[in-house]
C-alpha positions as a LaTeX table, in Angstrom:
\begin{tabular}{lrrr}
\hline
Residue & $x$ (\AA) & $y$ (\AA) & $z$ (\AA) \\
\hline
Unk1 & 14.38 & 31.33 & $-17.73$ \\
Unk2 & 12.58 & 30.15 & $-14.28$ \\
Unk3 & 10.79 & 33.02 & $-13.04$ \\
Unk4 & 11.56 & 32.07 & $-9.56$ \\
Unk5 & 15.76 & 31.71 & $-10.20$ \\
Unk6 & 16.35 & 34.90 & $-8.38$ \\
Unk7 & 14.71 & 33.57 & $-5.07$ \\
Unk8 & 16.13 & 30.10 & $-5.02$ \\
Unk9 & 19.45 & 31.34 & $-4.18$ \\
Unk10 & 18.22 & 33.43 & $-1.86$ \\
Unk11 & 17.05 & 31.47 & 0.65 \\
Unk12 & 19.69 & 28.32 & $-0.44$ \\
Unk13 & 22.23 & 30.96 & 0.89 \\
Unk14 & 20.46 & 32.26 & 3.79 \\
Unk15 & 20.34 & 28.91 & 5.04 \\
Unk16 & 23.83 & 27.90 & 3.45 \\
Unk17 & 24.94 & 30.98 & 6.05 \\
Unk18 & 22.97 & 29.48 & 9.16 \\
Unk19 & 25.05 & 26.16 & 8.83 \\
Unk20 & 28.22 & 27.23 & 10.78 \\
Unk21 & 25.55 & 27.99 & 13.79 \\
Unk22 & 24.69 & 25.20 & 15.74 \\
Unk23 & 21.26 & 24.78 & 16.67 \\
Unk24 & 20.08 & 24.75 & 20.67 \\
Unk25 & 19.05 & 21.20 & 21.20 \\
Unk26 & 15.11 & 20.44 & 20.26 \\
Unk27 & 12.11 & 21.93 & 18.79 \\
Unk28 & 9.26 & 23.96 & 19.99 \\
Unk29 & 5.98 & 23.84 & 18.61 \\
Unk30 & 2.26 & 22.01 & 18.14 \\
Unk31 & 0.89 & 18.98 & 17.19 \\
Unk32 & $-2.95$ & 19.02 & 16.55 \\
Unk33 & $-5.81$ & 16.81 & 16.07 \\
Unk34 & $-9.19$ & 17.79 & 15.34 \\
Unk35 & $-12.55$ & 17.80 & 13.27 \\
Unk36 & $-13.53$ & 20.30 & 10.91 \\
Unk37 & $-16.48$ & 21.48 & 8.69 \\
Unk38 & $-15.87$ & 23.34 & 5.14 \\
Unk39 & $-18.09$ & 25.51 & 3.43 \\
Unk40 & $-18.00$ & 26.99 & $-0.08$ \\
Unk41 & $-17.11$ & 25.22 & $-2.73$ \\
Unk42 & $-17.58$ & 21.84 & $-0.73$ \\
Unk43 & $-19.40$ & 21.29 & 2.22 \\
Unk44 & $-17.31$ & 18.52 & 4.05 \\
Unk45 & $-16.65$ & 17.17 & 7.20 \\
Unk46 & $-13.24$ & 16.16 & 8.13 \\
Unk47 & $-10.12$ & 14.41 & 10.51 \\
Unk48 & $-7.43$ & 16.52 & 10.23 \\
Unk49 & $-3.66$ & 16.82 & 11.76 \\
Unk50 & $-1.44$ & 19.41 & 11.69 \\
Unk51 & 1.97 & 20.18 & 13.07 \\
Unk52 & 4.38 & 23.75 & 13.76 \\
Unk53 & 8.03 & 22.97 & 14.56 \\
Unk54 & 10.42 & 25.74 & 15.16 \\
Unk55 & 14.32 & 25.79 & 16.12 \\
Unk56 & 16.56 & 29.19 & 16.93 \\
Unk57 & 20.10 & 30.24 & 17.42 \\
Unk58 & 20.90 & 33.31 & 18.55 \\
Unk59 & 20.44 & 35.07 & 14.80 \\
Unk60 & 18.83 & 32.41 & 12.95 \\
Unk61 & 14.81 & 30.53 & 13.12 \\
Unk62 & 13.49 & 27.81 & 10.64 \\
Unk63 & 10.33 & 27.02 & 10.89 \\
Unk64 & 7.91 & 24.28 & 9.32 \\
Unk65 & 4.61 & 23.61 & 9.49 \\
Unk66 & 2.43 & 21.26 & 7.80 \\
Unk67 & $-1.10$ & 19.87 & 7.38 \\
Unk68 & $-3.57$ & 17.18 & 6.12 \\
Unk69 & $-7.36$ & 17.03 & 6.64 \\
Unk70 & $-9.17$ & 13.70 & 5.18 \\
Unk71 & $-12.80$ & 13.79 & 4.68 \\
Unk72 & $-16.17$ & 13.35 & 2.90 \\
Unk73 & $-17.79$ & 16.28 & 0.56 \\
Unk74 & $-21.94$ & 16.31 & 0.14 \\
Unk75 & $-21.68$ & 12.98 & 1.44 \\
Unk76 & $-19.92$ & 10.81 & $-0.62$ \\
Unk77 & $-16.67$ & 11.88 & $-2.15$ \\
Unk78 & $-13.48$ & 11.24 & $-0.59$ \\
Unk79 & $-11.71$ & 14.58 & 0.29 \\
Unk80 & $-8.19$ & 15.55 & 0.89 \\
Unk81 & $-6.13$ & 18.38 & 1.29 \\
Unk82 & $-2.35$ & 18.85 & 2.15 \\
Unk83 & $-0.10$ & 22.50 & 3.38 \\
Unk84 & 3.45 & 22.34 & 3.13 \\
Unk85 & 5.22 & 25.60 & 4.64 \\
Unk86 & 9.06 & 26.10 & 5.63 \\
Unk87 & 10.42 & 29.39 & 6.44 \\
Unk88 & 14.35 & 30.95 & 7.71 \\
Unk89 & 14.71 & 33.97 & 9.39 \\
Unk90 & 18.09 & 36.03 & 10.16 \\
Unk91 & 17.51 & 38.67 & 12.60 \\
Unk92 & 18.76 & 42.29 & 11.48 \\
Unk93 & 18.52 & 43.62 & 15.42 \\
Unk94 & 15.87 & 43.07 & 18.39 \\
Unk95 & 12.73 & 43.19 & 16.34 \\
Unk96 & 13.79 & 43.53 & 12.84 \\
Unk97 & 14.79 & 40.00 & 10.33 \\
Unk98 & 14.78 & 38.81 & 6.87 \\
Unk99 & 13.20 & 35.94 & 6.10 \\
Unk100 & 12.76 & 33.32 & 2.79 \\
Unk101 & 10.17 & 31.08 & 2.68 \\
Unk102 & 8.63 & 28.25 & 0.81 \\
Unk103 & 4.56 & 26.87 & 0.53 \\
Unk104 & 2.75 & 24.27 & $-1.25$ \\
Unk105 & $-0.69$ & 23.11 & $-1.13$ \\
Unk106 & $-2.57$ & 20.28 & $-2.76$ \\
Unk107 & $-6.42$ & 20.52 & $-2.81$ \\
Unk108 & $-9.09$ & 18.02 & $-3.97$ \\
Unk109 & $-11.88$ & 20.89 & $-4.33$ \\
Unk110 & $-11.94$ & 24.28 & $-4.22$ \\
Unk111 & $-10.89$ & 26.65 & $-7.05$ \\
Unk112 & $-7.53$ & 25.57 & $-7.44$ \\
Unk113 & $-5.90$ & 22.66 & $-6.94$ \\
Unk114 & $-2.47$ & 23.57 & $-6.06$ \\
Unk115 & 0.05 & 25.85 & $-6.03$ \\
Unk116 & 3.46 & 27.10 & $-4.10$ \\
Unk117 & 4.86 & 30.46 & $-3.59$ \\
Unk118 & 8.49 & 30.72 & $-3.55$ \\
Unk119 & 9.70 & 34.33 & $-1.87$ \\
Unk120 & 11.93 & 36.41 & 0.65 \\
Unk121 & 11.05 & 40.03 & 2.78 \\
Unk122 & 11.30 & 41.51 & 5.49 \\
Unk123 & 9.74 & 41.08 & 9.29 \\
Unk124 & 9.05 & 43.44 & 12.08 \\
Unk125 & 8.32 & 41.97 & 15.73 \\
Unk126 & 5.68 & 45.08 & 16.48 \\
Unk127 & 4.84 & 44.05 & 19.94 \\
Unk128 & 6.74 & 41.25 & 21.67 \\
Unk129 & 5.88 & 41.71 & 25.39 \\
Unk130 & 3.58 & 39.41 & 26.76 \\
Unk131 & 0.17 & 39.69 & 27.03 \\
Unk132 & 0.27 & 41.09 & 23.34 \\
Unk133 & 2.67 & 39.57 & 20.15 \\
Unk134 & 2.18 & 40.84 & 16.70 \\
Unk135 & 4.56 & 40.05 & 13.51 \\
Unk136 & 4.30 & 42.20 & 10.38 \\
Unk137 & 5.69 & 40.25 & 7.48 \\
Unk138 & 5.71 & 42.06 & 3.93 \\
Unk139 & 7.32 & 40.02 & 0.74 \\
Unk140 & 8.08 & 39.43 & $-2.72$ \\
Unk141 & 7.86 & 35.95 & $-4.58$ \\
Unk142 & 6.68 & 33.92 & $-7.53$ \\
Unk143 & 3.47 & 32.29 & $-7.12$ \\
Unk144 & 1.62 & 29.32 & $-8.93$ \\
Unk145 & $-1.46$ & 27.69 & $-9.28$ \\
Unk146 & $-3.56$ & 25.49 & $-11.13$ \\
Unk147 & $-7.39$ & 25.85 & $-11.59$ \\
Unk148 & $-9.70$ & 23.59 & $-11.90$ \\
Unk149 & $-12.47$ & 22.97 & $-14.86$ \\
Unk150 & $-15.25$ & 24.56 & $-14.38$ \\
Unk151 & $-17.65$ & 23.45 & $-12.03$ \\
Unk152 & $-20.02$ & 20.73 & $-13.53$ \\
Unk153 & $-19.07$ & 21.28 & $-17.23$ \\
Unk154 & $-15.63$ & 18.74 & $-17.21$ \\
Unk155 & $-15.92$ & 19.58 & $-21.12$ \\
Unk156 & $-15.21$ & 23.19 & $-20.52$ \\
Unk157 & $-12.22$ & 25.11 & $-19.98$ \\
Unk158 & $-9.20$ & 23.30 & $-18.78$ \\
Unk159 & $-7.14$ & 23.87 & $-16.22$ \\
Unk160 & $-4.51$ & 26.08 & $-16.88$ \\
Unk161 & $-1.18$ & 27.31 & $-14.35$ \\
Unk162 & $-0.21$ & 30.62 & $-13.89$ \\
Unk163 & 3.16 & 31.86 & $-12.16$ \\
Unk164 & 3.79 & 35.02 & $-11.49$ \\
Unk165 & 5.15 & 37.83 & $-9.57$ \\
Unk166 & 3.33 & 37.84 & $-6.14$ \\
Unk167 & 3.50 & 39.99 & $-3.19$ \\
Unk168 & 2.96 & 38.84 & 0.43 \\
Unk169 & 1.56 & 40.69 & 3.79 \\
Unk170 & 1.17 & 38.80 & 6.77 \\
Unk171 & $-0.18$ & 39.74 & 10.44 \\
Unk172 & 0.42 & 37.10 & 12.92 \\
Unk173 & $-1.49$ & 38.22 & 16.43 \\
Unk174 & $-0.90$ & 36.79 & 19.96 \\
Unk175 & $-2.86$ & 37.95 & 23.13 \\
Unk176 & $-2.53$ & 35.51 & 26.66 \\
Unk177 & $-5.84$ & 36.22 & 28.73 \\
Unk178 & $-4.29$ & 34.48 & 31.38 \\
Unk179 & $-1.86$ & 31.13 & 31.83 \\
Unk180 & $-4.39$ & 29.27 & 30.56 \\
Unk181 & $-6.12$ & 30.82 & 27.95 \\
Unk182 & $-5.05$ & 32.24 & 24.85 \\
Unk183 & $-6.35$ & 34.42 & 21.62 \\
Unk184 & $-4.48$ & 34.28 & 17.93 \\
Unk185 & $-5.39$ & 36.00 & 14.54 \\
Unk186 & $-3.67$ & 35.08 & 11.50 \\
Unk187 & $-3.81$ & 36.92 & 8.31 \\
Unk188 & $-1.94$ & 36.31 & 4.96 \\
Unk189 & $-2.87$ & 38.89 & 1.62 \\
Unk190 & $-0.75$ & 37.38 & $-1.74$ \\
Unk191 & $-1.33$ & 39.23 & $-4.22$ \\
Unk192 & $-0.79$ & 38.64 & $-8.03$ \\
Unk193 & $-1.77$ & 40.18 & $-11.05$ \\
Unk194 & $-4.33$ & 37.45 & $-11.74$ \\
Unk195 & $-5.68$ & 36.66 & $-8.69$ \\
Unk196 & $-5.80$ & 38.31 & $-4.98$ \\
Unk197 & $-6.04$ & 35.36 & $-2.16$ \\
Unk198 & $-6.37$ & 36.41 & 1.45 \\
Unk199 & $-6.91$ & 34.17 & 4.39 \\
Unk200 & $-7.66$ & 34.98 & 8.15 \\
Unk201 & $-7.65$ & 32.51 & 11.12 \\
Unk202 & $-8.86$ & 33.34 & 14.26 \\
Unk203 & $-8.56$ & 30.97 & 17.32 \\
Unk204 & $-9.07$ & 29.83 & 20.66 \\
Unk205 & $-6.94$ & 28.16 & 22.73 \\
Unk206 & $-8.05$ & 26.63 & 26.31 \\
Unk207 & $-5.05$ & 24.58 & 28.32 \\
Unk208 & $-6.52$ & 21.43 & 30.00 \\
Unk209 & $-3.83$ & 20.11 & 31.51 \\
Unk210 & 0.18 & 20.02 & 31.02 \\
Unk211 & 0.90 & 20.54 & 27.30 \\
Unk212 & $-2.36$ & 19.42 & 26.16 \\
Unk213 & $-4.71$ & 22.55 & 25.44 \\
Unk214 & $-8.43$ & 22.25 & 23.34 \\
Unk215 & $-8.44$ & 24.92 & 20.51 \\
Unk216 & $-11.13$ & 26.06 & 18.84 \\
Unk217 & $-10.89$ & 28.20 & 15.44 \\
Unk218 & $-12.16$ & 29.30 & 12.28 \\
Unk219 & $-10.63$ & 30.00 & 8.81 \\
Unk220 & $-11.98$ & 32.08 & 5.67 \\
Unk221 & $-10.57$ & 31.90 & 2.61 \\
Unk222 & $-11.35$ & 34.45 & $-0.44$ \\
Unk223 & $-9.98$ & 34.63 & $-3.94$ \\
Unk224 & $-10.98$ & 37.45 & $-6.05$ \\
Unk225 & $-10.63$ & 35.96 & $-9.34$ \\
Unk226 & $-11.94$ & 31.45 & $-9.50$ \\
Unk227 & $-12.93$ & 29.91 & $-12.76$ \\
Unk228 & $-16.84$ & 30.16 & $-13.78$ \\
Unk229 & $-19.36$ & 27.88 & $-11.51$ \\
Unk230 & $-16.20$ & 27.97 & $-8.20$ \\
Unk231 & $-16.65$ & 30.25 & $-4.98$ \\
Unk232 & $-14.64$ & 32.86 & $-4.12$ \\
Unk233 & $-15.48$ & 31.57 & $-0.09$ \\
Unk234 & $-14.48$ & 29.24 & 1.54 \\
Unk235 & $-14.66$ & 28.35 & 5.15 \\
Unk236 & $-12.96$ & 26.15 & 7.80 \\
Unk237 & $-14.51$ & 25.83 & 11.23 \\
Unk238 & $-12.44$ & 23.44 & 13.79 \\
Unk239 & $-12.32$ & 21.90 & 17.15 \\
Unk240 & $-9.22$ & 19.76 & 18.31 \\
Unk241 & $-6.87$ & 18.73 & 20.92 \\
Unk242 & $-3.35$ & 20.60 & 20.70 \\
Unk243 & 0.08 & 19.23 & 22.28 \\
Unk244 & 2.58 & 21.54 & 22.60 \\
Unk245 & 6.46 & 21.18 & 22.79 \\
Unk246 & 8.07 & 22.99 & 24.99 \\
\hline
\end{tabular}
């Protein structure tokens, strides 16, 4: 039996439920451009786009976001890397909602070259008065990935996939110096019996004029457990032009 059958339905009915609702017209969200460096298992240089959509009712969010960075590593090797992400929430009251959600990622380096998590929890809107916004997210799921040989022995081990029962945190932070600067931390623990991966994002966001803002920010990335010859490490440093929908 699929591991993940008890989550499908889930969020197939959570979003079967939404369907009577009709959404307000349009999206919010970003659209980005920008340039990035990687460290860690690769060091790269890279184009990269990404793009947050979001749409509400008066109970119900979905959200998607999704990105793609293209690139060289040490110089020669063509790089690319690709983050699906879709999530529905249903509010409970004022600050509290359920939520299922969805991710997939594709990597051409690193310690694993993709995976998805399929789950459903619980959210908490802990502060939601501007200057200050912080979500607490907390989750169970099935997880998989697939590793990669190990590093410069393509005789060695093969890859192998693993899917398990996962657990997921998240802490999404918001903080408006004024109207035209901003300050956000990320931060995403999933945690599996094989293999802890947490990421943090931290980032800088400077309006220049109308909807388009410069942003500025910097990723880590840490698994506790990689095949022999990968990094647990990696990093994502990145400067880029953001438009934002309104």
């Amino acid at each position: 039996m699929n591991k993940s059958a008890f989550i499908i339905p889930l969020i197939v009915a959570l979003y079967a439920s939404s369907a009577d609702a009709q959404f307000i017209e349009g999206f919010t969200g970003e659209v980005a451009a920008d340039g990035a460096v990687t460290t860690g298992n690769t060091e790269t240089t890279n184009l990269g786009f990404r793009i947050k959509l979001a749409t509400a009712t008066e109970q119900w969010r979905h959200s998607f976001k999704s990105s793609a960075q293209y690139g060289r590593a040490n110089g020669s090797t063509n790089k690319s890397r690709y983050d699906l992400g879709y999530q529905l929430d249903r509010d409970v009251n004022d600050r509290m909602y359920f939520f299922g959600n969805a991710d997939y990622f594709s990597h051409d380096f690193g310690a694993f070259k993709q995976g998805h998590y399929l789950g459903a929890g619980l959210g908490y809107q802990a502060l939601e008065e501007d200057p200050a916004r912080l979500r607490l997210e907390a989750g169970l799921g099935y997880r998989s990935q697939k590793s990669r040989l190990q590093a410069g022995n393509p005789l060695g081990v093969a890859s192998t996939t693993k899917t398990e029962l996962a657990s997921r945190f998240v802490s999404d932070f918001d903080y408006a110096f004024n109207e035209k600067v901003s300050f956000r931390n990320d931060t995403e623990l999933l945690y599996s019996n094989s293999d802890t991966f947490i990421t943090n994002e931290s980032g800088i966001k400077s309006k220049l004029w109308e909807n388009i803002s410069l942003l500025a920010s910097f990723r880590v990335e840490n698994h506790s457990e990689v095949p022999d010859g990968r990094e647990k490490t990696d990093t994502i440093s990145r400067l880029g032009v953001v438009y934002t929908m309104k």
